[in-house]
Tab-separated table of C-alpha atoms in Angstrom:
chain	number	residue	atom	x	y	z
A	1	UNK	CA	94.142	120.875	130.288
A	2	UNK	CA	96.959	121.231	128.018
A	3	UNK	CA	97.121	124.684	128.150
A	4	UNK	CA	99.781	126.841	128.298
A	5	UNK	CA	101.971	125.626	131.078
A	6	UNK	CA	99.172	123.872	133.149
A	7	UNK	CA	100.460	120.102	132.703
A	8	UNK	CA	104.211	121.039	134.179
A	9	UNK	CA	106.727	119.082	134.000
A	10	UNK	CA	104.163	115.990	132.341
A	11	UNK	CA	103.810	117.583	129.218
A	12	UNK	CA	107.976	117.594	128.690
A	13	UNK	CA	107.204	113.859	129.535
A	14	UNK	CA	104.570	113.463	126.509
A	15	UNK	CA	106.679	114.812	124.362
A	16	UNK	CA	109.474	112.459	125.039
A	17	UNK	CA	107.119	109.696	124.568
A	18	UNK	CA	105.632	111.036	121.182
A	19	UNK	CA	109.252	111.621	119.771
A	20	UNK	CA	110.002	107.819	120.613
A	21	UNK	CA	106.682	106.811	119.018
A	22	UNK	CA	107.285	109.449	116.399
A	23	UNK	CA	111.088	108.390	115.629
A	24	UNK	CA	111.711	112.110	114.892
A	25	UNK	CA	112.091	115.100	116.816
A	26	UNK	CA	109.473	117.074	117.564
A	27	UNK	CA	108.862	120.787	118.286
A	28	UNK	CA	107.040	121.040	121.556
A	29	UNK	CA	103.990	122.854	120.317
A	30	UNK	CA	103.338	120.677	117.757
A	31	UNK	CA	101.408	118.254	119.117
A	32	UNK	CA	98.586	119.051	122.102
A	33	UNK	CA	97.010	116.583	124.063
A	34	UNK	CA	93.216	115.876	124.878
A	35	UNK	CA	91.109	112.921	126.626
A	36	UNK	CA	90.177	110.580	124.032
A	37	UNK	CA	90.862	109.688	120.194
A	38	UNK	CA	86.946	111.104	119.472
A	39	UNK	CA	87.368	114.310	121.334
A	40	UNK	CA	90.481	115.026	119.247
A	41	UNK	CA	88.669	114.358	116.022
A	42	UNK	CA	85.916	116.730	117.624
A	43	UNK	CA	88.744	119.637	118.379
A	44	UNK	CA	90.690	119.248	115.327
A	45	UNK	CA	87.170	120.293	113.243
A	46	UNK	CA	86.435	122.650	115.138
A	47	UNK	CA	89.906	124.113	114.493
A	48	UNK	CA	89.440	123.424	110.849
A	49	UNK	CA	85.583	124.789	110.486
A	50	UNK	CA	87.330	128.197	112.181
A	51	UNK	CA	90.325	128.142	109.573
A	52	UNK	CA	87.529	128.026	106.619
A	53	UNK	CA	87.037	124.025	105.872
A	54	UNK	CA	83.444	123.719	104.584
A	55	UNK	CA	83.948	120.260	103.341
A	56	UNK	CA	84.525	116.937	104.952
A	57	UNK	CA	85.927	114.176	102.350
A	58	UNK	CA	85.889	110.562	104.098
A	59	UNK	CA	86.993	107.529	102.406
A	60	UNK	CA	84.831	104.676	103.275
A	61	UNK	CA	84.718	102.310	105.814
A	62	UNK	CA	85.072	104.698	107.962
A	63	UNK	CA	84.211	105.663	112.115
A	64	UNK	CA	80.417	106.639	112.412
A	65	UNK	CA	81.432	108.952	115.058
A	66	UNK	CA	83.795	111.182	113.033
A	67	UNK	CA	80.612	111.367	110.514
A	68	UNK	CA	78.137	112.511	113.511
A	69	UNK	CA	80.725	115.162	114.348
A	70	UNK	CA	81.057	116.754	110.894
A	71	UNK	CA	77.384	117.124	110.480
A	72	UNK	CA	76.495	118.304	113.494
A	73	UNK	CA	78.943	121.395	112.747
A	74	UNK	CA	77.763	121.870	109.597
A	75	UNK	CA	80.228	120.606	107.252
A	76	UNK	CA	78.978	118.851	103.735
A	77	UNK	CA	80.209	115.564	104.278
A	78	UNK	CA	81.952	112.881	101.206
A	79	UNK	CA	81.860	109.650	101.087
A	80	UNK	CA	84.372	107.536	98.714
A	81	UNK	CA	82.972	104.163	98.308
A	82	UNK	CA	85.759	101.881	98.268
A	83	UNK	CA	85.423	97.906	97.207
A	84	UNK	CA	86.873	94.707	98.187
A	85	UNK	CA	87.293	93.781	94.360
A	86	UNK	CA	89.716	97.262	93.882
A	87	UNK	CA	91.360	96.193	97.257
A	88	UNK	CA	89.918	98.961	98.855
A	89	UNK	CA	91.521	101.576	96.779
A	90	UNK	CA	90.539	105.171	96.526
A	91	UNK	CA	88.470	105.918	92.907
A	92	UNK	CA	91.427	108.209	90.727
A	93	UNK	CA	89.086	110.728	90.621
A	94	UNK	CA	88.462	110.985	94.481
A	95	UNK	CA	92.332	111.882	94.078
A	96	UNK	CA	92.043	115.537	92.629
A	97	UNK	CA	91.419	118.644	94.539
A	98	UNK	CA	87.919	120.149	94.346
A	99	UNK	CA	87.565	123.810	93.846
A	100	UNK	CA	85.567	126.554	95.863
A	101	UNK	CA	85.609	124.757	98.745
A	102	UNK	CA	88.098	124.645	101.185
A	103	UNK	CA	88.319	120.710	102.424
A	104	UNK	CA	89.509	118.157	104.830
A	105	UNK	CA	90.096	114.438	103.610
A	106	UNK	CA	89.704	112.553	106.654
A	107	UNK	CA	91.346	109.289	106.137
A	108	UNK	CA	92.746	106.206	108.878
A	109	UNK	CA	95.883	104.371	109.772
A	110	UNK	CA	95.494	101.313	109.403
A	111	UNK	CA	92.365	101.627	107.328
A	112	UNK	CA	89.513	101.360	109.848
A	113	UNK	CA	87.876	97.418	110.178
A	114	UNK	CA	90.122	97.032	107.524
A	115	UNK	CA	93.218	96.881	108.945
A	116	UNK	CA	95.279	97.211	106.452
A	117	UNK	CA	98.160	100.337	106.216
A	118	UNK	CA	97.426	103.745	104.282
A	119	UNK	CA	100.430	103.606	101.422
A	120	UNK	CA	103.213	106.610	101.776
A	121	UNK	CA	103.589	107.143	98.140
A	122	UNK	CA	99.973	107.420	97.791
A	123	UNK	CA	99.305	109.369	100.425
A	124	UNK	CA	102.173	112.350	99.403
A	125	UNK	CA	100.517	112.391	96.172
A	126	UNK	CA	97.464	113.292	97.689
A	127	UNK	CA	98.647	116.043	99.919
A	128	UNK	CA	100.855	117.232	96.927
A	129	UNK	CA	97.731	117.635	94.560
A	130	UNK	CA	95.688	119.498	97.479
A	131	UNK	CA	94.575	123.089	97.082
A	132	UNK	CA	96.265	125.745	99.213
A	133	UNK	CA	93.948	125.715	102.217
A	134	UNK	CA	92.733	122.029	101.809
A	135	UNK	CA	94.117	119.234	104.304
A	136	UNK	CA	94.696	116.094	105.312
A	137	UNK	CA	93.941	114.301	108.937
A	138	UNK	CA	95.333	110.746	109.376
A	139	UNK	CA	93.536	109.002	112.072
A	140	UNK	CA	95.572	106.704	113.338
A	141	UNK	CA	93.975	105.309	116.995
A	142	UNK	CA	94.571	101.921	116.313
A	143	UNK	CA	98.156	102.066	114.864
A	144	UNK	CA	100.388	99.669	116.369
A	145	UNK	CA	103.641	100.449	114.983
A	146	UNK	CA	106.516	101.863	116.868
A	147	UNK	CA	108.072	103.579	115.231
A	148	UNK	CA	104.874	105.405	113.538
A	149	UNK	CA	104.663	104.605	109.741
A	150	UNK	CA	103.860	108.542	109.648
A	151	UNK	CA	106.739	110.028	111.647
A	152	UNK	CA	109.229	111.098	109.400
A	153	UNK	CA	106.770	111.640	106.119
A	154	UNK	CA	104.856	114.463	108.308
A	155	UNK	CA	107.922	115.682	109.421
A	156	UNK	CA	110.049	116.353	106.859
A	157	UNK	CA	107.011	116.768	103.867
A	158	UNK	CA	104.247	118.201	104.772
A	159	UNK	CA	103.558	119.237	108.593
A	160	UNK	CA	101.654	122.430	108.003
A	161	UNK	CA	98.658	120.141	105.497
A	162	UNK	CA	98.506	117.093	107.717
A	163	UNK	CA	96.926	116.474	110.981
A	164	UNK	CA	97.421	113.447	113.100
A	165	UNK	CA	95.272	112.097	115.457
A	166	UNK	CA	97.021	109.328	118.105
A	167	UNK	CA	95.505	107.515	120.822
A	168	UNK	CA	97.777	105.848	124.223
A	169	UNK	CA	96.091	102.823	125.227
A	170	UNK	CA	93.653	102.341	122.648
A	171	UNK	CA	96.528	100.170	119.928
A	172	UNK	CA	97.053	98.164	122.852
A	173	UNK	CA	93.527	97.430	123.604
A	174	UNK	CA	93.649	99.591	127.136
A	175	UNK	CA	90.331	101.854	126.442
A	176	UNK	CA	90.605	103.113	130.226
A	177	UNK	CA	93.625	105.139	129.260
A	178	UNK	CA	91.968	108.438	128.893
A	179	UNK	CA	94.752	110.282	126.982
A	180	UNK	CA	95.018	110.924	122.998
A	181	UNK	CA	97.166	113.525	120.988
A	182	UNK	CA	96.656	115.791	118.130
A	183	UNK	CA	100.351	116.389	115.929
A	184	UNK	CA	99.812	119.109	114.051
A	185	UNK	CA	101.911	122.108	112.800
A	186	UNK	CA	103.296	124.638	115.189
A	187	UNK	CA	100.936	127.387	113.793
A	188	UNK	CA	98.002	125.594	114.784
A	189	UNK	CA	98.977	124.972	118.245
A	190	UNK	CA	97.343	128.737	119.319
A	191	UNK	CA	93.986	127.687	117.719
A	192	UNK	CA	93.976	124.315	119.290
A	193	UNK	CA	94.392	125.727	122.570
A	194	UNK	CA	91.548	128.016	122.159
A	195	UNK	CA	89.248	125.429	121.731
A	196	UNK	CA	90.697	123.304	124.153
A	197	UNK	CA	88.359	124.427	126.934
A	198	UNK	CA	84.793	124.241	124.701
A	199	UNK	CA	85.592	120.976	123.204
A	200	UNK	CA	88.156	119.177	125.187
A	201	UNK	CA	88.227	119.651	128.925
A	202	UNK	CA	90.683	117.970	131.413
A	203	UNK	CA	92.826	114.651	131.229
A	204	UNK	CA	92.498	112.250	133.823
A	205	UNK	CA	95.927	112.492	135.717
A	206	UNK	CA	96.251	108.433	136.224
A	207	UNK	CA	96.474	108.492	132.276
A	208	UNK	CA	98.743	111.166	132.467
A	209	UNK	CA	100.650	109.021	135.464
A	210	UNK	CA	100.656	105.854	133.113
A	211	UNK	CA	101.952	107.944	129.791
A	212	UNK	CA	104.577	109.378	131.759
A	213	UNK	CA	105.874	105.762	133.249
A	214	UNK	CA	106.474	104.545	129.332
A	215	UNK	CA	107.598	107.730	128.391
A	216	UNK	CA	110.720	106.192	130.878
A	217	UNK	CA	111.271	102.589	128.788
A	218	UNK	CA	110.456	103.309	125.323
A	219	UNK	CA	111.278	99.535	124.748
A	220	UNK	CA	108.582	98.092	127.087
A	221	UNK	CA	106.156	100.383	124.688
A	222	UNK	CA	107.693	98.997	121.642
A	223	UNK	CA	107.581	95.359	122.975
A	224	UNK	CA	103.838	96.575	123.970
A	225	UNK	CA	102.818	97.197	120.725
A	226	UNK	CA	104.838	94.237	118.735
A	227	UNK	CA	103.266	91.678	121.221
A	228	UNK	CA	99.293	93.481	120.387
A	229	UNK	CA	100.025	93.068	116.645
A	230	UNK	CA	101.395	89.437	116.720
A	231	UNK	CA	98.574	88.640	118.841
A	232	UNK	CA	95.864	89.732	116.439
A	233	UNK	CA	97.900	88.593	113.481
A	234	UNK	CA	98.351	85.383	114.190
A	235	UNK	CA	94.396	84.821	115.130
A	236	UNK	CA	93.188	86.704	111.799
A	237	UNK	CA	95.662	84.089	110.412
A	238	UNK	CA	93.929	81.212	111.843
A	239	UNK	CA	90.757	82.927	110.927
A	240	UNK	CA	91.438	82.879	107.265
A	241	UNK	CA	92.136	78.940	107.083
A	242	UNK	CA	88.963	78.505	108.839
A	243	UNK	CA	87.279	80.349	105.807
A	244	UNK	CA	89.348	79.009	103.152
A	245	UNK	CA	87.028	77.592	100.436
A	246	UNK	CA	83.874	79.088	101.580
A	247	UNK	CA	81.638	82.129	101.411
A	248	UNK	CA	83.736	84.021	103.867
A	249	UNK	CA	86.364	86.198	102.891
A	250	UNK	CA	88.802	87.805	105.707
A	251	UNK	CA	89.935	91.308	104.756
A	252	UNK	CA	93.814	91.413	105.519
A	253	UNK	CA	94.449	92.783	108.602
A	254	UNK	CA	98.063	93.530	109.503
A	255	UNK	CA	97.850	96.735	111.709
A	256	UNK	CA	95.405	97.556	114.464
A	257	UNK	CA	92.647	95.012	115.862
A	258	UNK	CA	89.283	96.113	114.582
A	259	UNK	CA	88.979	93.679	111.054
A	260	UNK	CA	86.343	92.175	109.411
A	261	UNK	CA	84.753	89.940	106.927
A	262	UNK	CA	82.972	89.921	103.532
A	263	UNK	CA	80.020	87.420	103.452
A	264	UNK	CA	79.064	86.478	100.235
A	265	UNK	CA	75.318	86.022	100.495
A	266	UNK	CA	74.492	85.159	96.782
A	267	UNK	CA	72.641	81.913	98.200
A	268	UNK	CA	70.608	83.338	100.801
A	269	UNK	CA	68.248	85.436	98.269
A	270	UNK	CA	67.353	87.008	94.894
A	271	UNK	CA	67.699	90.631	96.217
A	272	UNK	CA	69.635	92.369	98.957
A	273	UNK	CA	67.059	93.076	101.589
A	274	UNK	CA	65.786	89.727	101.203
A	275	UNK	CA	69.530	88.393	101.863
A	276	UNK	CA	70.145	90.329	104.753
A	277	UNK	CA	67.318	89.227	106.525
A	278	UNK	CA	67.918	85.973	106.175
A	279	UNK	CA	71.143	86.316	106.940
A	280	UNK	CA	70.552	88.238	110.556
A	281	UNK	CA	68.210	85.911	111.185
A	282	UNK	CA	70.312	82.930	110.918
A	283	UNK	CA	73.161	85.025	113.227
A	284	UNK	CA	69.929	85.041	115.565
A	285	UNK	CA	69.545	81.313	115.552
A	286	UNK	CA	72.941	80.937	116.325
A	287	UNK	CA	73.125	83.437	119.415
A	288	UNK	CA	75.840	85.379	117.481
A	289	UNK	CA	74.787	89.555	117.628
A	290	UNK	CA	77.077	90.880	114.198
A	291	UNK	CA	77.777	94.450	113.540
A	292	UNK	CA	77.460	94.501	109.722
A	293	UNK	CA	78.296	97.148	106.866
A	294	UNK	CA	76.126	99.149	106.897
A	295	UNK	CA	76.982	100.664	110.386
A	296	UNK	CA	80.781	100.915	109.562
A	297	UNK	CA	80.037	102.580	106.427
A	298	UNK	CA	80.643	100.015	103.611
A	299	UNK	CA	79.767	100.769	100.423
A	300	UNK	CA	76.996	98.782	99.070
A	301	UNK	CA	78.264	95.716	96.726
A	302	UNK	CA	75.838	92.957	96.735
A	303	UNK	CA	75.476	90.046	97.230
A	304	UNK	CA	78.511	90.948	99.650
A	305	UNK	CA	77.906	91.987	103.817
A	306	UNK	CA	80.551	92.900	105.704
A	307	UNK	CA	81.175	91.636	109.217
A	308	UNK	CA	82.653	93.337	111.754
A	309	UNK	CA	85.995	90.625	113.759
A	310	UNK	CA	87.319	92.260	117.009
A	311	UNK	CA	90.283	90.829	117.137
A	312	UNK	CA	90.817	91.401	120.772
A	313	UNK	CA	87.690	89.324	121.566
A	314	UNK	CA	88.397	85.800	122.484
A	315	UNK	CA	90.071	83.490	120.477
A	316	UNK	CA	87.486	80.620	120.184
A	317	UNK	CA	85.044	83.327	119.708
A	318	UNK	CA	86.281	84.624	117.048
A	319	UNK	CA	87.067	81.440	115.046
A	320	UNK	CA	83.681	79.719	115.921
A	321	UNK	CA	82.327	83.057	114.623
A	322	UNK	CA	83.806	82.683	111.248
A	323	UNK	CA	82.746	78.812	111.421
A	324	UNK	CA	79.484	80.153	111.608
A	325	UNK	CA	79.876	82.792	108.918
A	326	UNK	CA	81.009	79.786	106.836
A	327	UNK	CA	78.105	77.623	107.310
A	328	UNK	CA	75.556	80.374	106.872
A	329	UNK	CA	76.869	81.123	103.394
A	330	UNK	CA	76.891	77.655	101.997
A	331	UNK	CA	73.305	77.604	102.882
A	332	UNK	CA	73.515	74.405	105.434
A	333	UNK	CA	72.470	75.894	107.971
């Protein structure tokens, strides 16, 4: 575990690699690392429930898992909805700081099956307007920038509000890489390790092995990450021509790989349930299994579904997929 002086000489090795990634310099206990992306999210609100948080603010679509985790230790949980027709912007009012309640808003980088980036400005106004025991955690496991977008803002602005969570591997695709990190202010680092044991455990040391080889060519992670992005890119590009002029919009991914689509379903149905039905049922015909909105936590905006796109999944799957999506919608098939 990351505690104390138990990783040696590997953790001086991490925290080479996360000031590459980071672009800035970072103190060493400001960052402590843990076996996956989920576990960290897990830890860091645990941390938070013991520092007073009570409330959980999450701006939808967001990660079911992070949701299961806040109310199973007993924080109220928020929901923003946010719309495809306000390009998926936070309400204004979502903005301010609530009193009497100490709370977390739990946001992602890139936007989560959106794939789009979190803005800087906006998000500085956001931790400028927060309350003086309120925060801010950025999940950023699928951010494929190098450097991070994040680096210097946390850095230099706000390090004791914000809370990143980082995942190795998981940008790239490379889920068996058991490793993730938690950057976080100096004074937290002492909490964090307390909880290490009850909510973390140990990293596997062939993730450790593999973190400490790229910590050694910060270009060949660089390179890593541009090639990952161009490659999912360049398909969601393709994707979009496919649905040009159809029911099919696809939501503009530029970061990350998990995307999707909104499916306008106005011709499958009068109502909603009716539409949806329909719908899966068609996907059935076809032999194509969709994850839809409801299970990434869209808002509700009928007659639109959204549909989760993998963009790691194989090409021709993808773009038959959206084919499909196509035909389904103009009610042809």
């Amino acid at each position: 575990m990351d505690e104390g002086d138990a990783l040696g000489d590997v953790r001086s090795s991490l925290h080479h690699l996360l000031e590459m990634w980071e672009g800035v310099t970072l103190e060493p206990t400001c960052f402590t690392a843990c076996p996956s992306v989920g576990i960290a999210s897990l830890l860091t609100m645990a941390v938070l429930r013991r520092k007073g948080v009570r409330r959980i603010i999450f701006e939808t679509p967001c990660y079911f898992a992070a949701i299961l985790q806040a109310e199973w230790l007993g924080f109220e949980v928020v929901l923003i909805p946010t719309y495809w027709r306000d390009s998926y912007r936070r309400p204004a009012k979502y903005e301010k700081p609530i009193r009497g309640k100490p709370s977390v808003w739990w946001l992602t980088h890139p936007r989560v099956t959106l794939g789009f980036n979190q803005e800087i400005e906006t998000m500085r106004t956001l931790v400028q307007n927060l309350n003086p025991r309120d925060f801010v955690v950025i999940d950023e496991a699928l951010d494929q920038s190098f450097p991070s977008q994040f680096g210097r803002f946390h850095q230099t602005d706000f390090k004791r509000k914000v809370i990143r969570l980082k995942g190795f591997g998981k940008p790239l695709g490379l889920n068996g890489y058991r490793l993730a990190f938690i950057l976080h202010a100096a004074e937290h680092r002492t909490d964090m390790v307390d909880c290490l044991e009850t909510f973390a455990g140990g990293i596997d040391v062939h993730s450790l092995e593999a973190a400490c080889a790229v910590a050694q060519d910060s270009q060949y992670f660089r390179t890593m990450m541009q090639v990952a992005n161009q490659q999912v890119v360049t398909l969601r590009a393709v994707a979009e021509k496919i649905a040009l002029n159809s029911g099919v919009i696809i939501n503009p991914l530029v970061n990350g790989y998990l995307g999707s689509a909104i499916v306008n379903l106005s011709k499958l149905g009068r109502d909603q349930a009716a539409r949806r039905h329909k719908f899966l049922s068609k996907c059935k015909r076809h032999g194509m299994p969709v994850i839809i909105g409801p299970s990434m936590h869209f808002a509700s905006d009928p007659p639109n579904e959204a549909v989760r796109l993998n963009f790691f999944s194989r090409r021709e799957h993808i773009l038959r997929s959206v084919a499909v999506l196509a035909e389904i919608t103009a009610g042809t098939t």
